[in-house]
CSV table of C-alpha atoms in Angstrom, one decimal:
chain,number,residue,atom,x,y,z
A,215,UNK,CA,-0.3,0.1,-0.1
A,216,UNK,CA,1.5,3.6,-1.0
A,217,UNK,CA,1.6,5.7,2.1
A,218,UNK,CA,-0.2,9.0,2.4
A,219,UNK,CA,0.3,11.3,-0.4
A,220,UNK,CA,1.9,14.0,2.4
A,221,UNK,CA,4.4,11.0,3.9
A,222,UNK,CA,7.8,11.8,2.4
A,223,UNK,CA,9.1,9.5,0.0
A,224,UNK,CA,13.0,9.2,1.1
A,225,UNK,CA,13.4,6.8,-1.0
A,226,UNK,CA,13.4,9.4,-4.7
A,227,UNK,CA,15.1,12.2,-2.6
A,228,UNK,CA,17.9,11.7,-4.7
A,229,UNK,CA,15.5,12.1,-8.2
A,230,UNK,CA,14.0,15.2,-6.4
A,231,UNK,CA,14.7,18.3,-8.9
A,232,UNK,CA,15.5,21.7,-7.4
A,233,UNK,CA,15.0,22.3,-4.0
A,234,UNK,CA,14.1,26.1,-3.5
A,235,UNK,CA,12.5,25.7,-0.3
A,236,UNK,CA,16.0,25.6,1.5
A,237,UNK,CA,17.7,28.7,0.1
A,238,UNK,CA,14.8,31.1,0.8
A,239,UNK,CA,12.9,32.9,3.4
A,240,UNK,CA,9.1,33.2,3.0
A,241,UNK,CA,6.3,33.8,5.0
A,242,UNK,CA,2.9,32.9,3.6
A,243,UNK,CA,1.0,32.4,6.6
A,244,UNK,CA,2.8,34.6,8.5
A,245,UNK,CA,3.3,34.2,12.6
A,246,UNK,CA,0.6,32.1,12.1
A,247,UNK,CA,0.2,28.9,14.6
A,248,UNK,CA,-0.1,25.4,13.1
A,249,UNK,CA,-3.1,23.8,13.5
A,250,UNK,CA,-3.1,19.9,12.5
A,251,UNK,CA,-4.6,16.6,13.7
A,252,UNK,CA,-3.7,13.0,12.3
A,253,UNK,CA,-6.7,10.6,11.8
A,254,UNK,CA,-7.4,7.5,14.3
A,255,UNK,CA,-5.8,5.0,11.5
A,256,UNK,CA,-2.8,7.4,10.2
A,257,UNK,CA,-4.0,8.2,7.1
A,258,UNK,CA,-5.2,11.9,6.8
A,259,UNK,CA,-3.1,14.6,8.3
A,260,UNK,CA,-5.6,17.5,8.7
A,261,UNK,CA,-4.9,20.8,8.6
A,262,UNK,CA,-5.9,24.5,9.3
A,263,UNK,CA,-5.7,26.9,6.4
A,264,UNK,CA,-7.1,28.5,3.0
A,265,UNK,CA,-7.7,27.3,-0.4
A,266,UNK,CA,-6.6,30.3,-2.1
A,267,UNK,CA,-6.7,29.7,-6.3
A,268,UNK,CA,-6.8,27.5,-8.8
A,269,UNK,CA,-4.6,26.2,-11.7
A,270,UNK,CA,-5.6,27.6,-14.9
A,271,UNK,CA,-2.3,27.0,-17.3
A,272,UNK,CA,0.4,25.0,-17.1
A,273,UNK,CA,4.0,25.5,-18.6
A,274,UNK,CA,6.2,22.9,-19.0
A,275,UNK,CA,9.0,21.3,-16.9
A,276,UNK,CA,12.2,21.6,-17.2
A,277,UNK,CA,15.1,20.7,-18.0
A,278,UNK,CA,14.7,18.0,-19.8
A,279,UNK,CA,17.8,15.4,-19.9
A,280,UNK,CA,19.6,14.2,-23.3
A,281,UNK,CA,18.0,11.1,-24.2
A,282,UNK,CA,21.6,9.6,-24.4
A,283,UNK,CA,22.0,10.7,-21.0
A,284,UNK,CA,20.6,9.7,-17.6
A,285,UNK,CA,20.1,12.4,-14.4
A,286,UNK,CA,19.7,15.6,-14.9
A,287,UNK,CA,21.3,16.8,-17.9
A,288,UNK,CA,24.2,19.8,-17.4
A,289,UNK,CA,24.1,22.9,-18.2
A,290,UNK,CA,25.1,24.5,-22.0
A,291,UNK,CA,28.0,27.3,-22.1
A,292,UNK,CA,25.5,30.3,-22.1
A,293,UNK,CA,27.6,33.2,-22.3
A,294,UNK,CA,29.8,31.8,-24.8
A,295,UNK,CA,27.9,30.5,-27.1
A,296,UNK,CA,30.1,27.3,-27.9
A,297,UNK,CA,27.7,24.7,-28.2
A,298,UNK,CA,30.0,22.3,-30.3
A,299,UNK,CA,29.8,19.7,-28.4
A,300,UNK,CA,26.2,17.8,-29.6
A,301,UNK,CA,24.5,17.1,-25.8
A,302,UNK,CA,25.6,21.1,-24.7
A,303,UNK,CA,23.4,21.5,-28.0
A,304,UNK,CA,20.5,19.4,-27.7
A,305,UNK,CA,20.4,21.1,-24.1
A,306,UNK,CA,20.6,24.6,-25.4
A,307,UNK,CA,17.8,23.9,-28.1
A,308,UNK,CA,15.3,22.5,-24.9
A,309,UNK,CA,16.4,25.1,-22.7
A,310,UNK,CA,15.5,27.8,-26.1
A,311,UNK,CA,12.4,26.0,-26.4
A,312,UNK,CA,11.7,26.0,-22.8
A,313,UNK,CA,11.8,29.5,-21.5
A,314,UNK,CA,10.4,30.6,-25.6
A,315,UNK,CA,7.2,28.2,-23.9
A,316,UNK,CA,7.4,30.5,-20.4
A,317,UNK,CA,8.0,34.2,-22.1
A,318,UNK,CA,4.4,33.1,-24.5
A,319,UNK,CA,2.6,32.0,-20.7
A,320,UNK,CA,4.0,35.2,-19.2
A,321,UNK,CA,2.6,37.5,-22.5
A,322,UNK,CA,-0.6,35.5,-22.6
A,323,UNK,CA,-3.1,37.9,-25.3
A,324,UNK,CA,-0.7,40.8,-25.2
A,325,UNK,CA,2.6,41.8,-27.3
A,326,UNK,CA,4.5,43.3,-24.3
A,327,UNK,CA,4.6,42.3,-21.1
A,328,UNK,CA,3.9,45.7,-18.3
A,329,UNK,CA,5.8,46.1,-15.7
A,330,UNK,CA,3.7,44.2,-13.0
A,331,UNK,CA,4.1,40.9,-14.7
A,332,UNK,CA,7.2,41.1,-15.5
A,333,UNK,CA,7.9,41.2,-11.9
A,334,UNK,CA,5.3,38.1,-11.0
A,335,UNK,CA,7.7,36.4,-14.0
A,336,UNK,CA,10.7,37.8,-13.0
A,337,UNK,CA,10.2,36.7,-9.5
A,338,UNK,CA,8.1,33.3,-10.3
A,339,UNK,CA,11.2,31.6,-12.3
A,340,UNK,CA,14.5,33.4,-9.8
A,341,UNK,CA,12.1,32.7,-6.2
A,342,UNK,CA,13.6,36.3,-5.2
A,343,UNK,CA,16.7,34.7,-5.0
A,344,UNK,CA,18.5,37.3,-5.6
A,345,UNK,CA,15.9,39.8,-3.6
A,346,UNK,CA,15.7,40.8,-0.7
A,347,UNK,CA,11.6,39.9,1.3
A,348,UNK,CA,8.9,41.2,-0.5
A,349,UNK,CA,10.6,44.1,-1.6
A,350,UNK,CA,10.5,45.4,-5.2
A,351,UNK,CA,12.7,44.6,-7.9
A,352,UNK,CA,15.2,46.3,-8.7
A,353,UNK,CA,15.0,48.2,-12.3
A,354,UNK,CA,18.4,47.4,-12.7
A,355,UNK,CA,17.5,43.0,-12.2
A,356,UNK,CA,14.7,43.4,-14.3
A,357,UNK,CA,16.2,45.0,-17.3
A,358,UNK,CA,19.2,42.1,-16.7
A,359,UNK,CA,15.9,39.3,-16.8
A,360,UNK,CA,14.5,41.0,-19.7
A,361,UNK,CA,17.6,40.8,-21.4
A,362,UNK,CA,18.2,37.6,-20.6
A,363,UNK,CA,14.7,36.2,-21.4
A,364,UNK,CA,15.3,38.0,-25.1
A,365,UNK,CA,18.6,36.5,-25.5
A,366,UNK,CA,17.3,33.1,-23.9
A,367,UNK,CA,15.3,32.9,-27.2
A,368,UNK,CA,17.6,33.7,-30.4
A,369,UNK,CA,17.8,30.4,-32.0
A,370,UNK,CA,21.6,28.9,-31.9
A,371,UNK,CA,22.0,29.7,-36.2
A,372,UNK,CA,21.3,33.3,-35.1
A,373,UNK,CA,23.5,33.4,-32.0
A,374,UNK,CA,26.5,35.7,-33.4
A,375,UNK,CA,29.4,37.8,-31.9
A,376,UNK,CA,26.2,40.0,-31.6
A,377,UNK,CA,24.5,38.0,-29.9
A,378,UNK,CA,27.4,36.7,-27.5
A,379,UNK,CA,28.2,40.3,-26.8
A,380,UNK,CA,24.8,41.2,-25.4
A,381,UNK,CA,24.8,37.8,-23.4
A,382,UNK,CA,27.7,38.5,-22.0
A,383,UNK,CA,26.3,41.8,-20.1
A,384,UNK,CA,23.7,39.7,-18.7
A,385,UNK,CA,24.3,38.9,-14.3
A,386,UNK,CA,25.8,35.6,-14.9
A,387,UNK,CA,24.2,34.3,-11.8
A,388,UNK,CA,20.7,34.5,-13.8
A,389,UNK,CA,21.6,31.2,-15.4
A,390,UNK,CA,22.4,29.6,-11.8
A,391,UNK,CA,19.5,30.9,-10.8
A,392,UNK,CA,17.3,29.6,-13.3
A,393,UNK,CA,18.8,26.1,-13.2
A,394,UNK,CA,18.6,25.8,-9.5
A,395,UNK,CA,15.0,27.1,-9.4
A,396,UNK,CA,13.2,26.2,-12.1
A,397,UNK,CA,14.5,23.1,-13.2
A,398,UNK,CA,11.9,20.8,-12.7
A,399,UNK,CA,9.5,22.8,-12.2
A,400,UNK,CA,6.0,24.0,-14.2
A,401,UNK,CA,6.2,28.1,-15.0
A,402,UNK,CA,2.4,28.3,-14.7
A,403,UNK,CA,-0.6,30.8,-14.5
A,404,UNK,CA,-3.5,30.5,-11.7
A,405,UNK,CA,-7.1,31.3,-12.3
A,406,UNK,CA,-6.4,34.7,-10.9
A,407,UNK,CA,-4.0,35.6,-13.0
A,408,UNK,CA,-1.0,34.9,-11.0
A,409,UNK,CA,2.0,33.7,-12.0
A,410,UNK,CA,4.4,31.0,-10.2
A,411,UNK,CA,6.4,28.2,-10.1
A,412,UNK,CA,5.0,24.8,-9.4
A,413,UNK,CA,6.5,20.9,-8.6
A,414,UNK,CA,6.1,18.2,-11.0
A,415,UNK,CA,3.0,16.5,-11.1
A,416,UNK,CA,1.1,19.6,-10.8
A,417,UNK,CA,-2.4,19.3,-13.3
A,418,UNK,CA,-4.8,21.6,-14.1
A,419,UNK,CA,-7.5,22.0,-11.9
A,420,UNK,CA,-5.4,21.7,-8.9
A,421,UNK,CA,-5.4,23.7,-5.6
A,422,UNK,CA,-3.4,26.4,-4.3
A,423,UNK,CA,-3.7,26.5,-0.8
A,424,UNK,CA,-1.5,27.8,2.5
A,425,UNK,CA,-1.0,25.4,5.7
A,426,UNK,CA,-1.5,27.9,9.1
A,427,UNK,CA,2.2,27.8,10.4
A,428,UNK,CA,3.6,26.9,7.3
A,429,UNK,CA,6.4,29.2,5.3
A,430,UNK,CA,5.2,28.6,1.5
A,431,UNK,CA,2.1,27.6,-0.2
A,432,UNK,CA,1.6,24.3,-1.8
A,433,UNK,CA,-0.1,22.8,-4.7
A,434,UNK,CA,-3.3,20.0,-3.6
A,435,UNK,CA,-5.6,17.9,-5.6
A,436,UNK,CA,-9.1,16.7,-4.7
A,437,UNK,CA,-10.0,13.8,-3.9
A,438,UNK,CA,-13.7,13.2,-3.6
A,439,UNK,CA,-15.4,13.4,0.0
A,440,UNK,CA,-13.6,16.3,0.5
A,441,UNK,CA,-10.3,15.1,0.9
A,442,UNK,CA,-7.1,16.4,-1.0
A,443,UNK,CA,-3.5,14.8,-2.2
A,444,UNK,CA,-0.7,16.7,-1.4
A,445,UNK,CA,1.3,17.5,-4.6
A,446,UNK,CA,4.6,19.6,-3.0
A,447,UNK,CA,5.1,23.0,-2.3
A,448,UNK,CA,5.3,25.7,-4.9
A,449,UNK,CA,5.9,29.8,-5.8
A,450,UNK,CA,2.6,32.0,-6.7
A,451,UNK,CA,3.5,35.3,-7.1
A,452,UNK,CA,1.4,37.5,-4.4
A,453,UNK,CA,1.2,35.1,-1.9
A,454,UNK,CA,5.1,34.4,-0.5
A,455,UNK,CA,5.0,36.8,2.2
A,456,UNK,CA,1.6,36.9,3.8
A,457,UNK,CA,-0.5,38.6,1.7
A,458,UNK,CA,-3.0,35.6,2.2
A,459,UNK,CA,-3.5,36.2,5.3
A,460,UNK,CA,-5.0,39.5,4.6
A,461,UNK,CA,-7.4,38.7,2.4
A,462,UNK,CA,-10.4,38.8,4.8
A,463,UNK,CA,-12.8,36.7,1.8
A,464,UNK,CA,-11.5,33.9,1.9
A,465,UNK,CA,-12.4,31.6,5.2
A,466,UNK,CA,-10.1,29.7,7.5
A,467,UNK,CA,-11.3,25.9,6.8
A,468,UNK,CA,-9.7,22.4,7.4
A,469,UNK,CA,-8.0,20.7,4.6
A,470,UNK,CA,-7.7,17.0,4.6
A,471,UNK,CA,-4.5,15.2,3.5
A,472,UNK,CA,-4.6,12.0,2.1
């Protein structure tokens, strides 16, 4: 019998993609207190919290390993445009396609990304790593992020010396942040228009919630009879610094995890 979804599966720990939560300092439920109860049979964990939103659009997973490799694909030499190695070329093309798809999701039906949505795009992809707490993203970082995206979506065949010069002007850590915080996760949009980064296994229609006493939002899936399956933690722009605690129209409820 499989264990409940809320029980950590340590047998697959080495297969887990990026683990952003250990690098971040979020306060999704501020100073609220954990309120939990375990069923007599030990299968249902009941937690107080709030159901906030649901997955509306789900982007692809990043990264996709080279077919001839096992495990995660290594990073390509982004700043120099050196894709002479065949596996690097394959990985670079997959990264280009993935970022193109993420950019298209962020754009939506618009030709340009407005400043508020650009900030949500940036923060979701980087899990706020270069940003201190809930402070606003600097114009400099947003400019580097835009340049990174613009460089990344250029086809490999068009990456000439001018492209290389521009790519070198991007903050080097951005590529590392992308690899660390977006690998193995879905870029997504919620039904209420919030951008975010979702765990592997997420599906359209899954719910976004917070559990009191927790520092991150979570993705859960309705499993019938008022119960939910826990999918994993997530980043949702606008839910990371206690904003949900101020949403008086969304009431506290007991969320039963199986």
